[in-house]
Amino acid sequence: MSASSKLLRRPVNDSVIKELVERAKAVRCNVVKMIARAGSGHPGGSLSIVDLLTALYFARLNHRPKDPHWTDRDRVILSKGHAAPTLYAILGECGYFPKTELLKLRKLGSMLQGHPDMMRTPGVEMSTGSLGQGISVAVGMALAGKLDKKSYRVYTFLGDGELQEGQVWEAAMAGAHYALDNLCAVIDFNGLQIDGRVQEIMNPEPIPRKWEAFGWAVKEVNGHDFKEIVAAYDWAAGIKGKPAAVVAHTIKGKGVSFMESKAHWHGVAPSAEEARRALMELGEG
Amino acid sequence: MAVERAIRDGYGEALLELGKRNRNVLVLDADLAESTRSSLFARAFPERFFNTGVAEQNMVNMAVGLALCGKIVFASSFAIFATGRCWEQLRNSLAATRANVKIVASHGGITVGADGFSHQCVEDISLIRTIPFFTVIIPCDWLEAKKAVLAAAELKGPVYIRTSRPKSPQLTEEGTPFIIGKSCPLREGKEVTIVACGLMVAKALDAARALAGEGIEASVVNMHTIKPLDVAAVVHAARTTGAIVTAEEHTVIGGLGSAVAEVVAVQCPVPIEMVGIRDKFGQSGEPDELLRKYGLTAEEIYKAAKRALSRKRG
Ligand SMILES: Cc1ncc(C[n+]2csc(CCOP(=O)(O)OP(=O)(O)O)c2C)c(N)n1
Ligand SMILES: [Mg+2]
């Protein structure tokens, strides 16, 4: 058995959970520091997706940070590209680049752009930022995997507001049409977008039933419960003949009390003082 | 009588060759496979053809995903949908990642005919040439289209090729060289240069013959690649003839004429006259009727050459 498939099978026992909790905490702290230092960015949607991405990268993803172009790697596309700080913090943690890069987020010449740019950042699989496009690219990559009889999996992460983009549903149709059971879409269902509550602005509900109707296998999870999240990735990997959608119930701004469930914190950087308070709450003061 | 074939036929033929040559070539279409001629590939290589349905934005991004996994991907639709509807996908997902995707769009220009303005794309050059890393090609006949498609397959990165719907005369020969970014001089003259692309190349040659009848010798350049533009050829034309006429089946805003003018204005200012669509939508009609209605004729090129000459002489 290869090292990677051992990792895939690693049971989620208490020590794994403990490790994930520690990792997620470090990621959240870095996200806060990075956005505060940059003076702009998207803390709300970055924090809501930390546990989903942390669980994937540190418990299930088959990848080689020292060989980012390894052809058999699993692919991750952050369709909701504005959560880039979380992806960067995790890629840095994995060793794709030195963590000293993190505090250069959004600065001129930095490898860490405001939204993911695969031409600049090792480990970034696809350039995103324009909502609704990443999932279609994921469909293409999953189809390529099928054509080449590869066993890699493709994961893509979407926001609930992003589901308002028509292209998402074009991609959903295509994923089911080509029976892409190597594809897993994770929806960060935090209930908020920029201008307010998703349900009030343009209601995407019922989200699970929509994906089902489009021909996907669907599972709802608590997006902050590592046991449930990892179980969902394993469930998705076992689905045959159709793609899998994990609808993750999350809290926007999760982990920083004054940011939680507030649309205001979608795209505002914390001041130095706010960042200090946030880091204290997160256990790093 | 010269051979007449639709420019889009060249795409279908080239795809057949590519399909045989390279197993990595995939073709996508958005429910217009017969019209774009990707259907030839679909019938020969069904396992490498994907009809993505009437969903062009998803098609473009699927093509990007496939290309980033090592495939050479051709994706087709009508020019208006492939460029207009998908512009931001072409920019943010395709060009930004330099993915190896070729957009080959048929039904460029107003010679689409009876379908009317909604299907007549006269803005594609302008739309695509503003995107970094895109190569833009408008072949002048079916044979050049075939060569352009084969050449595009060899070039790594995003390429846009416009093809046309109606039959048109074959102007090039099997042996005519085709190099992306290198224009083809078709006629040498001393007084004015006509720079044309696509179906307007034939009209440019007609205009040059009419001018020659009056003793005015015009150069004619087939500028099949709009981007990267053959800057040396444009500068040479300006320096040696001192007057330029551009001719395109496209709006004069941002197209071939603009691309040529951008070079001439900066490097060697000489009078330029532009033949093209003057900020208008098309309408239903026969291709030839429409070409006349919108001033895309040899006669208009001839008149433009006369204007350019009189400005040159002051
Ligand atoms: C095509 C497009 N339109 C608009 C935006 C601007 N924008 C960035 S984030 C966002 C709201 C997204 O909401 P959601 O998907 O729920 O993200 P999350 O709550 O996870 O941050 C918008 C409209 C964009 N990035 N892309
Ligand atoms: Mg949201």
mmCIF file of N, CA and C in Angstrom, chain B residues 124-172:
data_model
loop_
_atom_site.group_PDB
_atom_site.id
_atom_site.type_symbol
_atom_site.label_atom_id
_atom_site.label_comp_id
_atom_site.label_asym_id
_atom_site.label_seq_id
_atom_site.Cartn_x
_atom_site.Cartn_y
_atom_site.Cartn_z
ATOM 1 N N ASP B 124 -16.089 40.215 -32.536
ATOM 2 C CA ASP B 124 -15.213 39.209 -31.917
ATOM 3 C C ASP B 124 -13.729 39.578 -31.905
ATOM 4 N N ILE B 125 -13.234 40.194 -32.981
ATOM 5 C CA ILE B 125 -11.805 40.547 -33.001
ATOM 6 C C ILE B 125 -11.523 41.498 -31.843
ATOM 7 N N SER B 126 -12.393 42.477 -31.762
ATOM 8 C CA SER B 126 -12.252 43.505 -30.747
ATOM 9 C C SER B 126 -12.298 42.894 -29.347
ATOM 10 N N LEU B 127 -13.263 42.022 -29.119
ATOM 11 C CA LEU B 127 -13.434 41.414 -27.798
ATOM 12 C C LEU B 127 -12.231 40.564 -27.406
ATOM 13 N N ILE B 128 -11.741 39.765 -28.334
ATOM 14 C CA ILE B 128 -10.714 38.799 -27.953
ATOM 15 C C ILE B 128 -9.325 39.411 -27.968
ATOM 16 N N ARG B 129 -9.100 40.404 -28.819
ATOM 17 C CA ARG B 129 -7.718 40.888 -28.886
ATOM 18 C C ARG B 129 -7.346 41.750 -27.687
ATOM 19 N N THR B 130 -8.330 42.136 -26.897
ATOM 20 C CA THR B 130 -8.007 42.881 -25.674
ATOM 21 C C THR B 130 -7.559 41.951 -24.548
ATOM 22 N N ILE B 131 -7.687 40.642 -24.761
ATOM 23 C CA ILE B 131 -7.322 39.707 -23.685
ATOM 24 C C ILE B 131 -5.862 39.258 -23.852
ATOM 25 N N PRO B 132 -5.025 39.472 -22.833
ATOM 26 C CA PRO B 132 -3.623 39.050 -22.936
ATOM 27 C C PRO B 132 -3.501 37.553 -23.220
ATOM 28 N N PHE B 133 -2.464 37.179 -23.930
ATOM 29 C CA PHE B 133 -2.094 35.788 -24.224
ATOM 30 C C PHE B 133 -2.975 35.107 -25.269
ATOM 31 N N PHE B 134 -3.968 35.820 -25.818
ATOM 32 C CA PHE B 134 -4.808 35.212 -26.851
ATOM 33 C C PHE B 134 -4.215 35.477 -28.232
ATOM 34 N N THR B 135 -4.212 34.455 -29.068
ATOM 35 C CA THR B 135 -3.889 34.608 -30.473
ATOM 36 C C THR B 135 -5.216 34.687 -31.221
ATOM 37 N N VAL B 136 -5.320 35.605 -32.192
ATOM 38 C CA VAL B 136 -6.580 35.794 -32.918
ATOM 39 C C VAL B 136 -6.342 35.633 -34.419
ATOM 40 N N ILE B 137 -7.050 34.681 -35.014
ATOM 41 C CA ILE B 137 -6.848 34.373 -36.435
ATOM 42 C C ILE B 137 -8.168 34.412 -37.197
ATOM 43 N N ILE B 138 -8.177 35.087 -38.351
ATOM 44 C CA ILE B 138 -9.347 35.111 -39.223
ATOM 45 C C ILE B 138 -8.898 34.632 -40.600
ATOM 46 N N PRO B 139 -9.071 33.355 -40.921
ATOM 47 C CA PRO B 139 -8.606 32.845 -42.215
ATOM 48 C C PRO B 139 -9.440 33.401 -43.373
ATOM 49 N N CYS B 140 -8.804 33.439 -44.564
ATOM 50 C CA CYS B 140 -9.469 34.057 -45.714
ATOM 51 C C CYS B 140 -10.177 33.041 -46.614
ATOM 52 N N ASP B 141 -9.857 31.763 -46.467
ATOM 53 C CA ASP B 141 -10.565 30.735 -47.242
ATOM 54 C C ASP B 141 -10.514 29.414 -46.486
ATOM 55 N N TRP B 142 -11.187 28.401 -47.036
ATOM 56 C CA TRP B 142 -11.301 27.140 -46.292
ATOM 57 C C TRP B 142 -9.950 26.475 -46.094
ATOM 58 N N LEU B 143 -9.054 26.624 -47.080
ATOM 59 C CA LEU B 143 -7.747 25.967 -47.002
ATOM 60 C C LEU B 143 -6.873 26.638 -45.952
ATOM 61 N N GLU B 144 -6.945 27.959 -45.919
ATOM 62 C CA GLU B 144 -6.181 28.669 -44.895
ATOM 63 C C GLU B 144 -6.730 28.341 -43.501
ATOM 64 N N ALA B 145 -8.053 28.162 -43.420
ATOM 65 C CA ALA B 145 -8.657 27.794 -42.141
ATOM 66 C C ALA B 145 -8.114 26.444 -41.678
ATOM 67 N N LYS B 146 -8.001 25.529 -42.611
ATOM 68 C CA LYS B 146 -7.480 24.201 -42.268
ATOM 69 C C LYS B 146 -6.052 24.319 -41.729
ATOM 70 N N LYS B 147 -5.235 25.100 -42.431
ATOM 71 C CA LYS B 147 -3.844 25.270 -41.987
ATOM 72 C C LYS B 147 -3.791 25.986 -40.631
ATOM 73 N N ALA B 148 -4.687 26.943 -40.455
ATOM 74 C CA ALA B 148 -4.694 27.704 -39.201
ATOM 75 C C ALA B 148 -5.032 26.790 -38.025
ATOM 76 N N VAL B 149 -5.977 25.894 -38.228
ATOM 77 C CA VAL B 149 -6.377 24.981 -37.156
ATOM 78 C C VAL B 149 -5.227 24.022 -36.827
ATOM 79 N N LEU B 150 -4.559 23.529 -37.856
ATOM 80 C CA LEU B 150 -3.428 22.632 -37.628
ATOM 81 C C LEU B 150 -2.296 23.370 -36.906
ATOM 82 N N ALA B 151 -2.068 24.617 -37.318
ATOM 83 C CA ALA B 151 -1.007 25.414 -36.671
ATOM 84 C C ALA B 151 -1.378 25.732 -35.223
ATOM 85 N N ALA B 152 -2.646 26.002 -34.985
ATOM 86 C CA ALA B 152 -3.096 26.332 -33.624
ATOM 87 C C ALA B 152 -2.873 25.150 -32.688
ATOM 88 N N ALA B 153 -3.052 23.941 -33.225
ATOM 89 C CA ALA B 153 -2.866 22.747 -32.398
ATOM 90 C C ALA B 153 -1.414 22.619 -31.938
ATOM 91 N N GLU B 154 -0.507 23.190 -32.712
ATOM 92 C CA GLU B 154 0.925 23.110 -32.380
ATOM 93 C C GLU B 154 1.351 24.215 -31.417
ATOM 94 N N LEU B 155 0.527 25.256 -31.339
ATOM 95 C CA LEU B 155 0.872 26.414 -30.503
ATOM 96 C C LEU B 155 0.286 26.188 -29.112
ATOM 97 N N LYS B 156 1.115 26.263 -28.072
ATOM 98 C CA LYS B 156 0.592 26.049 -26.736
ATOM 99 C C LYS B 156 -0.087 27.329 -26.238
ATOM 100 N N GLY B 157 -1.330 27.231 -25.804
ATOM 101 C CA GLY B 157 -1.997 28.399 -25.258
ATOM 102 C C GLY B 157 -3.277 28.737 -25.994
ATOM 103 N N PRO B 158 -3.967 29.777 -25.507
ATOM 104 C CA PRO B 158 -5.290 30.116 -26.038
ATOM 105 C C PRO B 158 -5.240 30.705 -27.456
ATOM 106 N N VAL B 159 -6.072 30.170 -28.327
ATOM 107 C CA VAL B 159 -6.175 30.675 -29.700
ATOM 108 C C VAL B 159 -7.659 30.851 -30.031
ATOM 109 N N TYR B 160 -7.962 31.936 -30.719
ATOM 110 C CA TYR B 160 -9.307 32.145 -31.245
ATOM 111 C C TYR B 160 -9.241 32.148 -32.767
ATOM 112 N N ILE B 161 -10.068 31.327 -33.404
ATOM 113 C CA ILE B 161 -10.144 31.320 -34.865
ATOM 114 C C ILE B 161 -11.598 31.552 -35.268
ATOM 115 N N ARG B 162 -11.796 32.550 -36.122
ATOM 116 C CA ARG B 162 -13.150 32.795 -36.638
ATOM 117 C C ARG B 162 -13.296 32.133 -38.009
ATOM 118 N N THR B 163 -14.377 31.377 -38.193
ATOM 119 C CA THR B 163 -14.691 30.866 -39.524
ATOM 120 C C THR B 163 -16.021 31.469 -39.976
ATOM 121 N N SER B 164 -16.346 31.232 -41.240
ATOM 122 C CA SER B 164 -17.538 31.865 -41.811
ATOM 123 C C SER B 164 -18.487 30.825 -42.383
ATOM 124 N N ARG B 165 -19.730 31.229 -42.532
ATOM 125 C CA ARG B 165 -20.768 30.313 -42.955
ATOM 126 C C ARG B 165 -20.852 30.083 -44.467
ATOM 127 N N PRO B 166 -20.849 31.155 -45.308
ATOM 128 C CA PRO B 166 -21.133 30.932 -46.729
ATOM 129 C C PRO B 166 -19.944 30.360 -47.491
ATOM 130 N N LYS B 167 -20.256 29.800 -48.656
ATOM 131 C CA LYS B 167 -19.173 29.384 -49.542
ATOM 132 C C LYS B 167 -18.443 30.627 -50.016
ATOM 133 N N SER B 168 -17.129 30.489 -50.184
ATOM 134 C CA SER B 168 -16.353 31.627 -50.679
ATOM 135 C C SER B 168 -15.174 31.087 -51.491
ATOM 136 N N PRO B 169 -14.618 31.918 -52.377
ATOM 137 C CA PRO B 169 -13.575 31.426 -53.267
ATOM 138 C C PRO B 169 -12.307 31.023 -52.519
ATOM 139 N N GLN B 170 -11.676 29.968 -53.010
ATOM 140 C CA GLN B 170 -10.375 29.571 -52.473
ATOM 141 C C GLN B 170 -9.320 30.485 -53.057
ATOM 142 N N LEU B 171 -8.610 31.208 -52.192
ATOM 143 C CA LEU B 171 -7.609 32.175 -52.652
ATOM 144 C C LEU B 171 -6.194 31.644 -52.513
ATOM 145 N N THR B 172 -6.000 30.696 -51.607
ATOM 146 C CA THR B 172 -4.646 30.186 -51.354
ATOM 147 C C THR B 172 -4.488 28.802 -51.967
#
